Coordinates of C-alpha atoms in Angstrom, one line a residue:
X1182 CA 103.0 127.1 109.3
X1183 CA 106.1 126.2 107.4
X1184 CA 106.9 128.3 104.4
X1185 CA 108.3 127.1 101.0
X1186 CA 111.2 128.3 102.1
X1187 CA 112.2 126.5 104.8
X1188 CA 110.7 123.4 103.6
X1189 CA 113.3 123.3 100.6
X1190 CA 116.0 124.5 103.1
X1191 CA 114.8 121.6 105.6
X1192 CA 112.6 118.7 105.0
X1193 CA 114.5 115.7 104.2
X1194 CA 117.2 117.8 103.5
X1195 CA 115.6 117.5 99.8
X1196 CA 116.5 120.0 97.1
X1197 CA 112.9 120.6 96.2
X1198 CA 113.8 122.7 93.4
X1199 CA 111.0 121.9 91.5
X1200 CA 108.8 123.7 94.9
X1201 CA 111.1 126.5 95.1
X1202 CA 113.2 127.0 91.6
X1203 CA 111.0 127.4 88.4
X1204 CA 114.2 128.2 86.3
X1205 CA 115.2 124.6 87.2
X1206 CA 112.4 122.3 87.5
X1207 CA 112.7 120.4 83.9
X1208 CA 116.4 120.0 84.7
X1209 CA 117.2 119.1 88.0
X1210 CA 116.2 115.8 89.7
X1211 CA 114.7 116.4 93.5
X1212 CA 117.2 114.3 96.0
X1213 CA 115.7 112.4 98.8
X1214 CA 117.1 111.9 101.4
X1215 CA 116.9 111.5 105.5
X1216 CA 114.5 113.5 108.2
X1217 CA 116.7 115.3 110.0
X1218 CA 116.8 116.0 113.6
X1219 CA 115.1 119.8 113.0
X1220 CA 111.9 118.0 111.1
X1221 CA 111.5 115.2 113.8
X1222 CA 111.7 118.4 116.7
X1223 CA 108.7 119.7 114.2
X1224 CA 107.0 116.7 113.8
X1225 CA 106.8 115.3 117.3
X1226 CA 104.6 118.5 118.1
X1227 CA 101.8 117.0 116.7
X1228 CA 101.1 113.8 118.4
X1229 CA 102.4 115.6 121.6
X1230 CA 99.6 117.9 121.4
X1231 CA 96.9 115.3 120.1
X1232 CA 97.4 112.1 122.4
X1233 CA 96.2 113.9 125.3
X1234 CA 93.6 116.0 124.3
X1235 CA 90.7 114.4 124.9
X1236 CA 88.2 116.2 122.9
X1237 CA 87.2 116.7 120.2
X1238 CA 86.4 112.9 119.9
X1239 CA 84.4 110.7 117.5
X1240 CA 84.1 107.4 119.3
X1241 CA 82.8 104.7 116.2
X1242 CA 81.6 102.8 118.9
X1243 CA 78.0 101.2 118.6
X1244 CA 76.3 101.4 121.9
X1245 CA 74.8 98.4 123.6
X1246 CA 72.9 99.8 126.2
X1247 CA 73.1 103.2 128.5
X1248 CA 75.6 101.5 130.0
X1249 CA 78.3 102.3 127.2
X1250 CA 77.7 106.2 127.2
X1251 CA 81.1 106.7 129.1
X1252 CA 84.1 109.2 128.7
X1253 CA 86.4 108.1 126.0
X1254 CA 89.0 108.3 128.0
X1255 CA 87.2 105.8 130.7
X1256 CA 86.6 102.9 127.6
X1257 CA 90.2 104.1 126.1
X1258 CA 92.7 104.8 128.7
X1259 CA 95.6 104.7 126.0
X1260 CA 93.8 106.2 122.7
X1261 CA 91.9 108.4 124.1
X1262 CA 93.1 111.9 122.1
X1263 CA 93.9 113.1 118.4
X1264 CA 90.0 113.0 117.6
X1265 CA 89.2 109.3 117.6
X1266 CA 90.9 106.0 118.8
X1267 CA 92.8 104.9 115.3
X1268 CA 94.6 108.6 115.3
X1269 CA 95.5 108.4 118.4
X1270 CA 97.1 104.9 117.6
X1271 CA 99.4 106.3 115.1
X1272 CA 100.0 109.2 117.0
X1273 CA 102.1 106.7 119.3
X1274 CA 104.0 105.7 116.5
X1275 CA 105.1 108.7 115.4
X1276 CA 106.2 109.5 119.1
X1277 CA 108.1 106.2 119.4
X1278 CA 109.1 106.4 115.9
X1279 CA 110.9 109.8 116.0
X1280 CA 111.9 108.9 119.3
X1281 CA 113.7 105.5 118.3
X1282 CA 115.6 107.7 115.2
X1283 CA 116.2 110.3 117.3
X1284 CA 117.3 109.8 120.7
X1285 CA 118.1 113.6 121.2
X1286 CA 115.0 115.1 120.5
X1287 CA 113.7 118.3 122.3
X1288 CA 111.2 116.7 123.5
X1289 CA 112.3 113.0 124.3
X1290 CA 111.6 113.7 127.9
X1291 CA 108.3 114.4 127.5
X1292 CA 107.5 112.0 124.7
X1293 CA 109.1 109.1 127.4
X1294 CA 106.7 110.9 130.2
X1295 CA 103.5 110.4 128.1
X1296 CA 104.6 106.7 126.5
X1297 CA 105.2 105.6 130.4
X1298 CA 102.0 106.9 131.8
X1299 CA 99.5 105.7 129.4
X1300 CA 101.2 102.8 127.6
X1301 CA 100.7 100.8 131.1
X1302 CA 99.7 96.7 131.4
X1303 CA 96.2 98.0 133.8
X1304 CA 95.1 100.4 130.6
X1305 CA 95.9 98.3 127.4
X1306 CA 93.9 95.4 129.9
X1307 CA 90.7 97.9 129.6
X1308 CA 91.6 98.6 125.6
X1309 CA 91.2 94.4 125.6
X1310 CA 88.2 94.2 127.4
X1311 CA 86.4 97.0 125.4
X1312 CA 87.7 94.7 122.0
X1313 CA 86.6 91.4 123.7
X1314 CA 83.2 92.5 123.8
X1315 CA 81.2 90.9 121.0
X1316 CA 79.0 94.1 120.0
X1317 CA 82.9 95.6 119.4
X1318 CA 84.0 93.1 117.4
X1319 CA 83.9 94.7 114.0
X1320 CA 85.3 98.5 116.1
X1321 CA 88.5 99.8 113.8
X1322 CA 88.4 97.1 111.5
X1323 CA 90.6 97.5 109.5
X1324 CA 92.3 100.7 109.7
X1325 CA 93.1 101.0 113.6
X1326 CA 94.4 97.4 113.6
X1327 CA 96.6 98.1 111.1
X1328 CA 98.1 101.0 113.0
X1329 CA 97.6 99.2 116.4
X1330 CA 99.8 96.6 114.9
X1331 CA 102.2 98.8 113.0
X1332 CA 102.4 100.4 116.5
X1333 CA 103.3 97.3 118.3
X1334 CA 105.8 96.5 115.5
X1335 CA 107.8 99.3 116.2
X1336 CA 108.2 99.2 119.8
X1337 CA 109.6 95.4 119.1
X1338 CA 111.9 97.0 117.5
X1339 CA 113.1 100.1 119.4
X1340 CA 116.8 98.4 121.4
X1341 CA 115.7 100.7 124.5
X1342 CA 114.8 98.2 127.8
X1343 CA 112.0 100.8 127.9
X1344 CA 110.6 100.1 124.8
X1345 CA 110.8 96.3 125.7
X1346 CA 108.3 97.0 128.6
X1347 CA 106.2 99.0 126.9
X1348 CA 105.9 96.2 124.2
X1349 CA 104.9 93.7 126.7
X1350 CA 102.3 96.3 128.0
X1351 CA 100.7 96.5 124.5
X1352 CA 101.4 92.5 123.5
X1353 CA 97.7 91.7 124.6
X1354 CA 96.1 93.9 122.3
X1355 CA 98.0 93.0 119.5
X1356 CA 97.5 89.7 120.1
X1357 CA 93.8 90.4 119.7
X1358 CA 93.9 92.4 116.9
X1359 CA 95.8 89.5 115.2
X1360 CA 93.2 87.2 116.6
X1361 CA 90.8 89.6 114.9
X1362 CA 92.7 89.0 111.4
X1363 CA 92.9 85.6 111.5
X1364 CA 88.5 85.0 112.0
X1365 CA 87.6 88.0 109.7
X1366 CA 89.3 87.4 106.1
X1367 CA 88.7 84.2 105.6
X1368 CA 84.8 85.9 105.8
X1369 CA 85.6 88.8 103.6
X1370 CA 84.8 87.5 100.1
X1371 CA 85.5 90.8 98.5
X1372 CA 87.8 93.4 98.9
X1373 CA 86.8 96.9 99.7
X1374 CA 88.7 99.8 97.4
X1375 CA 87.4 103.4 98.8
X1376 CA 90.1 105.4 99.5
X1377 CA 89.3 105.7 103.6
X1378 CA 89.6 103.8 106.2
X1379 CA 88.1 100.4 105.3
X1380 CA 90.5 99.9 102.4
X1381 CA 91.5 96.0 102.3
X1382 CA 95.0 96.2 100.6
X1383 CA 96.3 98.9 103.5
X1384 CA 94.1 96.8 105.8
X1385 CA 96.5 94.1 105.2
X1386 CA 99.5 96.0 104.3
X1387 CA 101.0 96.8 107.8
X1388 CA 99.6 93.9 109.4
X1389 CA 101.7 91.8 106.7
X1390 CA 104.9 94.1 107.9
X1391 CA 103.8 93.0 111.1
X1392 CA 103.4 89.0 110.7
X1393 CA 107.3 89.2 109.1
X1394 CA 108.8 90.8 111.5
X1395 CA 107.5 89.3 114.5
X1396 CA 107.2 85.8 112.9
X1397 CA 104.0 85.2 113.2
X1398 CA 103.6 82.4 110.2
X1399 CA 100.2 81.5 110.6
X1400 CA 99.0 85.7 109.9
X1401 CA 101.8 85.9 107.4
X1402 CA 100.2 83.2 104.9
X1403 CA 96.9 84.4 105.7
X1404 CA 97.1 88.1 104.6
X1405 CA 99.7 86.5 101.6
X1406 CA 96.5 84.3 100.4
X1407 CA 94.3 86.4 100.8
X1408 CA 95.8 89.5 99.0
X1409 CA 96.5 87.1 95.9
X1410 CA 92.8 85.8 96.1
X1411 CA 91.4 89.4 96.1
X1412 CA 93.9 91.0 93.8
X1413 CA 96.1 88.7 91.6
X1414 CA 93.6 88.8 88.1
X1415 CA 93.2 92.7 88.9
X1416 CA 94.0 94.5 85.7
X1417 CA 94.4 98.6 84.6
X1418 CA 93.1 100.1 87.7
X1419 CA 91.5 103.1 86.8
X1420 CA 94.0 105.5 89.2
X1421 CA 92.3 108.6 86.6
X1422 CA 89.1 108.2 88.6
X1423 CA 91.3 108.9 91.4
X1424 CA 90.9 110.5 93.6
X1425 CA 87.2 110.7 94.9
X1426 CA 86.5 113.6 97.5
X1427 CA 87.5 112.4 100.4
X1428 CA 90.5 109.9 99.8
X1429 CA 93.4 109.4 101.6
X1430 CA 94.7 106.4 100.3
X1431 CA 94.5 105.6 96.7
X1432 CA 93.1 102.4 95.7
X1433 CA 95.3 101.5 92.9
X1434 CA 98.5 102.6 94.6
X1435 CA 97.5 100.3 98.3
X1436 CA 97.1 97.6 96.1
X1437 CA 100.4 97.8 94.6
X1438 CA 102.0 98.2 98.2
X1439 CA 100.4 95.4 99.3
X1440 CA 101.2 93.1 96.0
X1441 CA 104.5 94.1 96.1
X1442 CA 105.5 92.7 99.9
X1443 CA 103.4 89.1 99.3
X1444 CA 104.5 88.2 95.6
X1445 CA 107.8 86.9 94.3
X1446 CA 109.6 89.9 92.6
X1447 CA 109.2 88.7 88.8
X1448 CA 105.8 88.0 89.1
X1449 CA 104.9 91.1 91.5
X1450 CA 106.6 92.9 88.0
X1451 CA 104.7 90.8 85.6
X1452 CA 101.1 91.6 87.6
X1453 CA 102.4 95.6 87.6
X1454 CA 103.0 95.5 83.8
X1455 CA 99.1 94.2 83.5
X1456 CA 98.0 96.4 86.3
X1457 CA 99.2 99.6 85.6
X1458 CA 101.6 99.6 82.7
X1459 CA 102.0 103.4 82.8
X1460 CA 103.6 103.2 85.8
X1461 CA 107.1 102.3 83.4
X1462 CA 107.1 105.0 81.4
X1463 CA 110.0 107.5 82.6
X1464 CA 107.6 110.4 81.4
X1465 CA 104.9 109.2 83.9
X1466 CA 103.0 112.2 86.1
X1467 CA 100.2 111.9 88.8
X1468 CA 98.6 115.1 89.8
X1469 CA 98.5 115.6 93.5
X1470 CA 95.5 115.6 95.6
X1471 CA 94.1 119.3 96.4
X1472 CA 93.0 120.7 99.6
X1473 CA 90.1 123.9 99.3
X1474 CA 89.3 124.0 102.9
X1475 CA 91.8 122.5 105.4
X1476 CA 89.8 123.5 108.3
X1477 CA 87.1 120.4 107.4
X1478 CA 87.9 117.1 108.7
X1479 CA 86.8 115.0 105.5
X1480 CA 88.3 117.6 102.7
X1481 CA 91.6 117.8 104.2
X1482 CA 91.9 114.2 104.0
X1483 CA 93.9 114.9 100.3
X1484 CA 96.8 115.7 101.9
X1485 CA 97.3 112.2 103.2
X1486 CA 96.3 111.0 99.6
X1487 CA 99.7 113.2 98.8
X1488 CA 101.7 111.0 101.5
X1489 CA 100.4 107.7 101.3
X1490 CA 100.9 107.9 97.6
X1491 CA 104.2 109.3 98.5
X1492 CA 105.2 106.1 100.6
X1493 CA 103.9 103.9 98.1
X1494 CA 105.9 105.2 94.8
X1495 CA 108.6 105.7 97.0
X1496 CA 108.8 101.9 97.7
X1497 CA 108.2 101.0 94.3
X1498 CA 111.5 103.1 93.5
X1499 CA 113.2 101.8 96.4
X1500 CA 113.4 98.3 94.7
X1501 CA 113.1 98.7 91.2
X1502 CA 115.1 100.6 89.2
X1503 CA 113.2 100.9 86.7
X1504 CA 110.9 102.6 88.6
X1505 CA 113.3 105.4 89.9
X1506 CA 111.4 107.5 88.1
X1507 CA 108.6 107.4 90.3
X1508 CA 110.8 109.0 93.1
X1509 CA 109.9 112.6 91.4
X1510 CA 106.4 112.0 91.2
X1511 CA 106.6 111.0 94.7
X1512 CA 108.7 114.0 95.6
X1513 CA 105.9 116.2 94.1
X1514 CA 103.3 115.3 95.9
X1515 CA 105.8 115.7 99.2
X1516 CA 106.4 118.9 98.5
X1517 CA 102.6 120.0 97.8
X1518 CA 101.2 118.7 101.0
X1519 CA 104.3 118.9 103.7
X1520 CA 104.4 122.3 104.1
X1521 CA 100.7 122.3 105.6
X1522 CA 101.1 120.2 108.1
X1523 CA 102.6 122.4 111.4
X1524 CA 100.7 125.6 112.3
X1525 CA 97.8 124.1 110.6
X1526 CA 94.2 123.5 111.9
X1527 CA 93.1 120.6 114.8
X1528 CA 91.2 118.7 111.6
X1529 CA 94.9 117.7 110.0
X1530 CA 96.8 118.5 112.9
X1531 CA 95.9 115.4 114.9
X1532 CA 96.6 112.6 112.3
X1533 CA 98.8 113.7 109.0
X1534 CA 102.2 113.7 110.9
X1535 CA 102.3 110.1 111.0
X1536 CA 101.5 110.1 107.1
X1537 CA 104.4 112.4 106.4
X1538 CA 106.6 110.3 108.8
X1539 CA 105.5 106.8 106.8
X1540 CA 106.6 108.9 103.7
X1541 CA 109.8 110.8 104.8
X1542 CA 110.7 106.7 106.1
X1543 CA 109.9 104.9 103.4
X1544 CA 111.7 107.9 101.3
X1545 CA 115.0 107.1 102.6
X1546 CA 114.6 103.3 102.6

């Protein structure tokens, strides 16, 4: 497991010094900067060792008949490992991710090995066929499409002609999951804001990313209506009833990263200063999420509360000046939960890299 140490000497190249310098912390301002070639060798170990693994697994499926009692690796020839099918997802991303920044990795051979073998046309056809069924209609909705389509996004946008057929391979599925979008929110009437997987505002956050970059107008408005319809009259979330036991996302802080792609900048600020005026005041603090037993699957889930929280202030800071101040908080609850994540148990090993690479990204952005 990485020591403070080496996580103030390496990650992000950040002078942590609030982590590592007490004499300093009131003082000095942490520096963020860019994951470095050492951190992505570190990081890629983790979906490296997950995507493959076929079990543990926890399937979500609901079960039609005796029929559907197969290997998970028989109805998901691509996500098979990392625990469960949307883990698995994002483990992709953070392979192609780190590979696409990265070139040189350690492992690039290997990551290009596993990408080619499972990311095939035959295999994502039997990922489609196991969505196209109607008693799987509601399967990963919407966490894993968010990812699947975050996933997608990202090999679009890798300039390797391997990437480009790897994106074709996977273009069905996407095209489902957006399929998906498009017939379910105009049926949800009311937001959902847990901090777990069913959380609307990250539901729609990625697959927002997604409709931009890959031009897709018709998903683009969609999620942009329906954000404002759920969210626009939202006022003074109650982040101090945050977070619940098993978060990792916080509700209020989604919301913003959603609000803040689909609105116009003066009235994304204008619906900030209603919905959490706090956030402007330079003296501002958020205590991170705590961990007591990393070895359990649900409690552990607090250290991705630390880095989608991360991700989120950091993108508030990115664009707003005013906000810079966040970029500490941010930084703080970085350097809480990032030094847990290699040598650490199978429960976070298989799924809180990716959350540390959204964060260290969006950091540097």
């Amino acid at each position: 497991m990485l020591k403070a140490l080496s996580f103030c000497t390496a990650l992000l190249s950040m002078v942590l010094l609030q982590a590592c310098s007490p004499a300093t912390q009131d003082t000095e301002r942490m520096a963020s900067h860019h994951l470095t070639l050492s951190e992505a060798n570190k990081l890629v170990e983790l979906p490296l060792h997950c995507v493959e693994t076929p079990y543990p697994y926890k399937t979500g499926a609901v079960l039609g008949s005796a029929a559907d009692l197969k290997e998970p690796s028989v109805l998901h020839p691509v996500f098979y490992g990392c625990f469960d099918w949307h883990s698995a997802v994002h483990g992709y991303w953070s392979m192609v991710t780190l590979l696409q920044q990265y070139p040189d990795l350690e492992q690039a051979d290997e990551v290009k090995v596993v990408l080619k073998r499972n990311l095939t046309a035959e295999n994502v056809a039997r990922e489609v066929d196991f969505f196209s069924k109607d008693i799987n209609d509601s399967f990963e909705r919407t966490y894993g499409w968010a990812w699947l389509l975050k996933l997608s996004d990202e090999l679009h946008s890798w300039k390797d002609p391997m990437a480009k057929e790897l994106a074709a391979n996977l273009q069905p599925l996407a095209d489902l999951i957006v399929e998906r979008y498009i017939n379910f929110l105009p049926r949800l009437v009311y937001p959902v804001r847990v901090g777990e997987h069913t959380n609307t505002a990250f539901g729609l956050s990625f697959a927002y990313d997604y409709a931009v970059n890959r031009e897709h107008t018709e998903l683009q408005q969609l999620i942009a209506q329906r954000a404002k319809d759920y969210f626009s009259e939202d006022k003074k979330c109650p982040i101090a009833w945050e977070p619940s036991g098993y978060d990792f996302l916080s509700p209020c802080l989604e919301e913003i990263g959603l609000m803040q792609r689909v609105l116009p900048k003066q009235q994304f600020l204008t619906w900030l200063d209603d919905f959490m005026p706090q956030l402007a005041d330079p003296d501002y603090s958020l205590a991170v999420g705590k961990v007591s037993d990393r070895t359990d699957g649900k409690l552990v889930h607090l250290d991705g509360l630390n880095f989608s929280r991360a991700w989120n202030l950091y993108a508030l800071a990115n664009q707003y000046p005013q906000y810079e101040h966040l970029r500490e908080v941010a930084d703080k609850h970085m350097a809480h939960s990032y030094p847990n994540l290699v040598g650490d148990s199978y429960e976070g090993g298989h799924w809180l890299g990716s959350f540390a690479i959204q964060a260290l990204n969006q950091a540097q952005q």
